[in-house]
């Protein structure tokens, strides 16, 4: 009897072991669930931070690209000239290169730029353009053809010499049209210079028989003539070359 009172209750023992197992098992199960939940909660801020970082990098890249693009362009303001813009922005090749790169925007007159026009300063990537007949007269060099030396000492002789060269290069114009414009512009003085108009204020005064400014003379100078604004024949031919491109002929000016 005493042994029976002290004997272990098999059922009670099994229940106790089961309870311990359940508690232990519950702890074992709960731990991974808690850990998984904590890991998931921690990953959300990390993803947000990564997204913000990517967006920040993209924004900085876009801002840098915009800044670089703006650095390669210039918006014309009142009083600007191509010559001054080229000097201010160190354009390689000067204003002729700047004009060629922006001819589609500026038009056929290199001297006529308008406030608000946006010009590219990236002249290296500018596409090559097809030239008109008057512009082709500019091609060549003194090495390719001998420089014409003005022979005459009178207005009549200068015009006739210029007409001969113009005919060779396909530049239109008549004696009457040239003579009329010379008398109006300079009175026949090859050394005439305008020191008071807007061109003079911009540092490019009109010079010679047909009062040509330096940018125009450079752009429309005809190979084979003297590279001198005051040379009577060179001045006439360059001016007529410009007039042909701008107005169709010096006769229309």
mmCIF file of C-alpha atoms in Angstrom:
data_model
loop_
_atom_site.group_PDB
_atom_site.id
_atom_site.type_symbol
_atom_site.label_atom_id
_atom_site.label_comp_id
_atom_site.label_asym_id
_atom_site.label_seq_id
_atom_site.Cartn_x
_atom_site.Cartn_y
_atom_site.Cartn_z
ATOM 1 C CA UNK A 1 0.000 0.000 0.000
ATOM 2 C CA UNK A 2 2.756 2.393 0.894
ATOM 3 C CA UNK A 3 4.444 1.701 -2.407
ATOM 4 C CA UNK A 4 1.209 2.490 -4.171
ATOM 5 C CA UNK A 5 0.852 5.832 -2.391
ATOM 6 C CA UNK A 6 4.337 6.819 -3.419
ATOM 7 C CA UNK A 7 4.185 5.486 -6.936
ATOM 8 C CA UNK A 8 4.282 8.038 -9.704
ATOM 9 C CA UNK A 9 1.152 8.707 -11.584
ATOM 10 C CA UNK A 10 1.988 7.767 -15.196
ATOM 11 C CA UNK A 11 -0.672 10.078 -16.608
ATOM 12 C CA UNK A 12 0.432 13.013 -14.530
ATOM 13 C CA UNK A 13 4.003 12.431 -15.576
ATOM 14 C CA UNK A 14 3.110 12.365 -19.235
ATOM 15 C CA UNK A 15 1.081 15.543 -18.938
ATOM 16 C CA UNK A 16 3.945 17.320 -17.209
ATOM 17 C CA UNK A 17 6.413 16.279 -19.852
ATOM 18 C CA UNK A 18 3.977 17.296 -22.571
ATOM 19 C CA UNK A 19 3.468 20.699 -20.962
ATOM 20 C CA UNK A 20 7.188 21.251 -20.772
ATOM 21 C CA UNK A 21 7.562 20.168 -24.352
ATOM 22 C CA UNK A 22 4.813 22.499 -25.485
ATOM 23 C CA UNK A 23 6.270 25.410 -23.589
ATOM 24 C CA UNK A 24 9.704 24.660 -24.940
ATOM 25 C CA UNK A 25 8.323 24.113 -28.400
ATOM 26 C CA UNK A 26 6.335 27.308 -28.209
ATOM 27 C CA UNK A 27 9.421 29.217 -27.243
ATOM 28 C CA UNK A 28 11.299 27.584 -30.068
ATOM 29 C CA UNK A 29 8.648 28.465 -32.576
ATOM 30 C CA UNK A 30 8.092 31.968 -31.242
ATOM 31 C CA UNK A 31 11.726 32.921 -31.446
ATOM 32 C CA UNK A 32 12.055 32.450 -35.216
ATOM 33 C CA UNK A 33 8.750 34.227 -35.816
ATOM 34 C CA UNK A 34 9.845 37.163 -33.746
ATOM 35 C CA UNK A 35 13.179 37.266 -35.521
ATOM 36 C CA UNK A 36 11.570 37.079 -38.930
ATOM 37 C CA UNK A 37 9.176 39.859 -38.018
ATOM 38 C CA UNK A 38 12.013 42.044 -36.788
ATOM 39 C CA UNK A 39 14.033 41.450 -39.973
ATOM 40 C CA UNK A 40 11.056 42.353 -42.141
ATOM 41 C CA UNK A 41 10.408 45.513 -40.146
ATOM 42 C CA UNK A 42 14.052 46.551 -40.455
ATOM 43 C CA UNK A 43 14.223 45.978 -44.220
ATOM 44 C CA UNK A 44 11.550 48.559 -45.090
ATOM 45 C CA UNK A 45 13.572 51.636 -44.009
ATOM 46 C CA UNK A 46 16.608 50.229 -45.820
ATOM 47 C CA UNK A 47 14.636 49.943 -49.050
ATOM 48 C CA UNK A 48 13.371 53.526 -48.657
ATOM 49 C CA UNK A 49 16.903 54.786 -48.063
ATOM 50 C CA UNK A 50 18.166 52.906 -51.133
ATOM 51 C CA UNK A 51 15.381 54.383 -53.267
ATOM 52 C CA UNK A 52 16.154 57.893 -51.999
ATOM 53 C CA UNK A 53 19.848 57.420 -52.754
ATOM 54 C CA UNK A 54 19.106 56.249 -56.316
ATOM 55 C CA UNK A 55 16.767 59.199 -56.874
ATOM 56 C CA UNK A 56 19.370 61.615 -55.502
ATOM 57 C CA UNK A 57 22.046 60.232 -57.838
ATOM 58 C CA UNK A 58 19.707 60.519 -60.822
ATOM 59 C CA UNK A 59 18.758 64.091 -59.875
ATOM 60 C CA UNK A 60 22.402 65.149 -59.572
ATOM 61 C CA UNK A 61 23.193 63.538 -62.931
ATOM 62 C CA UNK A 62 20.281 65.366 -64.580
ATOM 63 C CA UNK A 63 21.336 68.686 -63.037
ATOM 64 C CA UNK A 64 24.927 68.191 -64.175
ATOM 65 C CA UNK A 65 23.800 67.332 -67.714
ATOM 66 C CA UNK A 66 21.599 70.439 -67.807
ATOM 67 C CA UNK A 67 24.460 72.630 -66.557
ATOM 68 C CA UNK A 68 26.809 71.223 -69.192
ATOM 69 C CA UNK A 69 24.217 71.802 -71.902
ATOM 70 C CA UNK A 70 23.646 75.400 -70.791
ATOM 71 C CA UNK A 71 27.411 75.985 -70.725
ATOM 72 C CA UNK A 72 27.502 75.082 -74.425
ATOM 73 C CA UNK A 73 24.861 77.649 -75.394
ATOM 74 C CA UNK A 74 24.361 81.410 -75.266
ATOM 75 C CA UNK A 75 21.221 83.541 -75.505
ATOM 76 C CA UNK A 76 21.656 86.756 -77.495
ATOM 77 C CA UNK A 77 20.972 90.038 -75.679
ATOM 78 C CA UNK A 78 20.631 93.560 -77.133
ATOM 79 C CA UNK A 79 23.947 94.991 -78.328
ATOM 80 C CA UNK A 80 25.575 91.595 -78.946
ATOM 81 C CA UNK A 81 27.662 90.827 -82.032
ATOM 82 C CA UNK A 82 28.976 87.462 -83.150
ATOM 83 C CA UNK A 83 32.502 88.812 -82.889
ATOM 84 C CA UNK A 84 32.103 89.799 -79.251
ATOM 85 C CA UNK A 85 30.319 86.568 -78.323
ATOM 86 C CA UNK A 86 33.132 84.552 -79.911
ATOM 87 C CA UNK A 87 35.744 86.544 -77.977
ATOM 88 C CA UNK A 88 33.884 86.384 -74.648
ATOM 89 C CA UNK A 89 33.453 82.607 -74.868
ATOM 90 C CA UNK A 90 36.824 81.758 -76.445
ATOM 91 C CA UNK A 91 35.221 80.179 -79.509
ATOM 92 C CA UNK A 92 37.947 78.462 -81.512
ATOM 93 C CA UNK A 93 37.931 79.816 -85.058
ATOM 94 C CA UNK A 94 36.296 83.071 -83.973
ATOM 95 C CA UNK A 95 32.998 84.449 -85.186
ATOM 96 C CA UNK A 96 33.071 82.726 -88.652
ATOM 97 C CA UNK A 97 33.067 79.314 -86.926
ATOM 98 C CA UNK A 98 30.349 80.473 -84.528
ATOM 99 C CA UNK A 99 28.265 81.700 -87.454
ATOM 100 C CA UNK A 100 28.604 78.439 -89.376
ATOM 101 C CA UNK A 101 27.499 76.477 -86.318
ATOM 102 C CA UNK A 102 24.428 78.691 -85.903
ATOM 103 C CA UNK A 103 23.577 79.666 -89.470
ATOM 104 C CA UNK A 104 20.242 77.838 -89.299
ATOM 105 C CA UNK A 105 19.265 80.018 -86.325
ATOM 106 C CA UNK A 106 20.778 83.312 -87.498
ATOM 107 C CA UNK A 107 19.957 83.170 -91.196
ATOM 108 C CA UNK A 108 21.963 84.304 -94.197
ATOM 109 C CA UNK A 109 23.153 87.581 -92.635
ATOM 110 C CA UNK A 110 25.994 87.054 -90.165
ATOM 111 C CA UNK A 111 25.611 90.653 -88.984
ATOM 112 C CA UNK A 112 21.959 90.277 -88.051
ATOM 113 C CA UNK A 113 21.482 88.473 -84.740
ATOM 114 C CA UNK A 114 18.384 89.071 -82.635
ATOM 115 C CA UNK A 115 17.901 89.178 -78.850
ATOM 116 C CA UNK A 116 16.493 85.906 -77.585
ATOM 117 C CA UNK A 117 18.193 83.710 -80.178
ATOM 118 C CA UNK A 118 19.892 80.728 -78.536
ATOM 119 C CA UNK A 119 23.269 79.995 -80.081
ATOM 120 C CA UNK A 120 25.341 76.874 -79.638
ATOM 121 C CA UNK A 121 28.925 77.370 -78.533
ATOM 122 C CA UNK A 122 29.744 73.738 -79.245
ATOM 123 C CA UNK A 123 31.091 74.466 -82.718
ATOM 124 C CA UNK A 124 33.089 71.228 -82.880
ATOM 125 C CA UNK A 125 29.935 69.108 -83.191
ATOM 126 C CA UNK A 126 28.144 71.428 -85.607
ATOM 127 C CA UNK A 127 27.090 69.662 -88.828
ATOM 128 C CA UNK A 128 28.678 70.676 -92.095
ATOM 129 C CA UNK A 129 26.470 72.824 -94.295
ATOM 130 C CA UNK A 130 26.100 73.076 -98.014
ATOM 131 C CA UNK A 131 27.270 76.395 -99.385
ATOM 132 C CA UNK A 132 25.515 78.667 -101.819
ATOM 133 C CA UNK A 133 27.228 79.933 -104.966
ATOM 134 C CA UNK A 134 28.289 83.272 -103.420
ATOM 135 C CA UNK A 135 29.729 81.498 -100.369
ATOM 136 C CA UNK A 136 31.741 79.150 -102.548
ATOM 137 C CA UNK A 137 33.561 82.189 -103.853
ATOM 138 C CA UNK A 138 35.135 82.486 -100.397
ATOM 139 C CA UNK A 139 36.870 79.118 -100.658
ATOM 140 C CA UNK A 140 40.501 78.845 -101.604
ATOM 141 C CA UNK A 141 43.638 80.672 -100.535
ATOM 142 C CA UNK A 142 46.371 82.911 -101.846
ATOM 143 C CA UNK A 143 48.443 79.800 -102.470
ATOM 144 C CA UNK A 144 45.781 78.356 -104.749
ATOM 145 C CA UNK A 145 45.327 81.498 -106.812
ATOM 146 C CA UNK A 146 47.477 84.599 -107.161
ATOM 147 C CA UNK A 147 46.309 87.683 -105.310
ATOM 148 C CA UNK A 148 44.896 90.359 -107.579
ATOM 149 C CA UNK A 149 46.663 93.661 -107.116
ATOM 150 C CA UNK A 150 44.523 96.678 -107.839
ATOM 151 C CA UNK A 151 45.865 98.380 -110.952
ATOM 152 C CA UNK A 152 43.548 101.352 -111.353
ATOM 153 C CA UNK A 153 43.672 104.655 -109.530
ATOM 154 C CA UNK A 154 40.115 105.769 -110.228
ATOM 155 C CA UNK A 155 36.629 104.679 -109.241
ATOM 156 C CA UNK A 156 35.784 103.704 -112.811
ATOM 157 C CA UNK A 157 38.828 101.417 -113.002
ATOM 158 C CA UNK A 158 38.173 99.840 -109.586
ATOM 159 C CA UNK A 159 34.621 98.923 -110.537
ATOM 160 C CA UNK A 160 35.672 97.383 -113.850
ATOM 161 C CA UNK A 161 38.442 95.346 -112.208
ATOM 162 C CA UNK A 162 35.959 94.142 -109.594
ATOM 163 C CA UNK A 163 33.445 93.171 -112.289
ATOM 164 C CA UNK A 164 36.068 90.993 -113.983
ATOM 165 C CA UNK A 165 36.726 89.064 -110.768
ATOM 166 C CA UNK A 166 33.019 88.840 -109.973
ATOM 167 C CA UNK A 167 32.366 87.287 -113.366
ATOM 168 C CA UNK A 168 35.019 84.645 -112.697
ATOM 169 C CA UNK A 169 33.294 83.674 -109.446
ATOM 170 C CA UNK A 170 29.724 83.927 -110.636
ATOM 171 C CA UNK A 171 28.878 86.935 -108.459
ATOM 172 C CA UNK A 172 26.091 89.048 -109.996
ATOM 173 C CA UNK A 173 26.164 92.829 -110.295
ATOM 174 C CA UNK A 174 26.385 95.660 -112.809
ATOM 175 C CA UNK A 175 28.545 98.746 -113.124
ATOM 176 C CA UNK A 176 25.533 100.962 -112.468
ATOM 177 C CA UNK A 177 24.477 99.088 -109.338
ATOM 178 C CA UNK A 178 27.991 99.133 -107.869
ATOM 179 C CA UNK A 179 28.605 102.794 -108.740
ATOM 180 C CA UNK A 180 25.287 103.911 -107.241
ATOM 181 C CA UNK A 181 25.974 102.177 -103.936
ATOM 182 C CA UNK A 182 29.569 103.409 -103.711
ATOM 183 C CA UNK A 183 28.531 107.026 -104.136
ATOM 184 C CA UNK A 184 25.877 106.638 -101.457
ATOM 185 C CA UNK A 185 28.130 104.776 -98.997
ATOM 186 C CA UNK A 186 31.520 106.484 -99.296
ATOM 187 C CA UNK A 187 31.432 109.063 -102.050
ATOM 188 C CA UNK A 188 34.170 107.068 -103.801
ATOM 189 C CA UNK A 189 36.738 107.251 -100.960
ATOM 190 C CA UNK A 190 38.393 103.826 -100.366
ATOM 191 C CA UNK A 191 39.631 105.001 -96.942
ATOM 192 C CA UNK A 192 36.214 106.162 -95.732
ATOM 193 C CA UNK A 193 35.358 104.904 -92.232
ATOM 194 C CA UNK A 194 32.233 105.246 -90.109
ATOM 195 C CA UNK A 195 33.168 105.853 -86.482
ATOM 196 C CA UNK A 196 29.765 106.746 -85.047
ATOM 197 C CA UNK A 197 27.107 104.113 -85.875
ATOM 198 C CA UNK A 198 26.203 100.949 -83.942
ATOM 199 C CA UNK A 199 28.849 98.916 -85.793
ATOM 200 C CA UNK A 200 31.546 101.330 -84.661
ATOM 201 C CA UNK A 201 30.206 101.181 -81.094
ATOM 202 C CA UNK A 202 30.525 97.396 -81.254
ATOM 203 C CA UNK A 203 34.134 97.679 -82.398
ATOM 204 C CA UNK A 204 33.555 96.793 -86.066
ATOM 205 C CA UNK A 205 33.367 100.096 -87.992
ATOM 206 C CA UNK A 206 32.266 100.200 -91.635
ATOM 207 C CA UNK A 207 35.254 100.740 -93.934
ATOM 208 C CA UNK A 208 35.985 101.344 -97.619
ATOM 209 C CA UNK A 209 34.116 102.090 -100.818
ATOM 210 C CA UNK A 210 31.054 100.054 -99.880
ATOM 211 C CA UNK A 211 31.407 100.474 -96.093
ATOM 212 C CA UNK A 212 31.966 96.827 -95.193
ATOM 213 C CA UNK A 213 32.484 95.814 -91.567
ATOM 214 C CA UNK A 214 35.230 93.334 -90.697
ATOM 215 C CA UNK A 215 32.964 90.329 -89.963
ATOM 216 C CA UNK A 216 31.251 90.730 -93.337
ATOM 217 C CA UNK A 217 34.535 91.215 -95.153
ATOM 218 C CA UNK A 218 35.970 88.095 -93.513
ATOM 219 C CA UNK A 219 32.890 86.016 -94.329
ATOM 220 C CA UNK A 220 32.554 87.140 -97.951
ATOM 221 C CA UNK A 221 36.142 87.866 -98.918
ATOM 222 C CA UNK A 222 36.861 86.326 -102.319
ATOM 223 C CA UNK A 223 40.024 84.288 -102.720
ATOM 224 C CA UNK A 224 42.449 85.995 -105.079
ATOM 225 C CA UNK A 225 41.691 89.526 -103.886
ATOM 226 C CA UNK A 226 43.756 91.422 -101.323
ATOM 227 C CA UNK A 227 42.869 90.664 -97.719
ATOM 228 C CA UNK A 228 42.366 94.333 -96.913
ATOM 229 C CA UNK A 229 39.075 96.135 -96.278
ATOM 230 C CA UNK A 230 40.485 99.337 -97.752
ATOM 231 C CA UNK A 231 41.655 97.726 -100.986
ATOM 232 C CA UNK A 232 39.164 99.116 -103.533
ATOM 233 C CA UNK A 233 38.711 95.933 -105.578
ATOM 234 C CA UNK A 234 38.672 93.564 -102.592
ATOM 235 C CA UNK A 235 36.136 95.786 -100.842
ATOM 236 C CA UNK A 236 33.828 95.932 -103.858
ATOM 237 C CA UNK A 237 33.981 92.203 -104.555
ATOM 238 C CA UNK A 238 33.381 91.200 -100.914
ATOM 239 C CA UNK A 239 30.467 93.619 -100.635
ATOM 240 C CA UNK A 240 28.933 92.360 -103.880
ATOM 241 C CA UNK A 241 29.414 88.755 -102.720
ATOM 242 C CA UNK A 242 27.536 89.604 -99.516
ATOM 243 C CA UNK A 243 24.817 91.486 -101.408
ATOM 244 C CA UNK A 244 24.324 88.518 -103.745
ATOM 245 C CA UNK A 245 23.825 86.203 -100.770
ATOM 246 C CA UNK A 246 21.574 88.628 -98.913
ATOM 247 C CA UNK A 247 19.642 90.437 -101.646
ATOM 248 C CA UNK A 248 20.313 88.483 -104.826
ATOM 249 C CA UNK A 249 22.560 91.205 -106.282
ATOM 250 C CA UNK A 250 24.218 94.510 -105.435
ATOM 251 C CA UNK A 251 21.763 95.965 -107.953
ATOM 252 C CA UNK A 252 18.928 95.237 -105.519
ATOM 253 C CA UNK A 253 20.465 97.193 -102.670
#
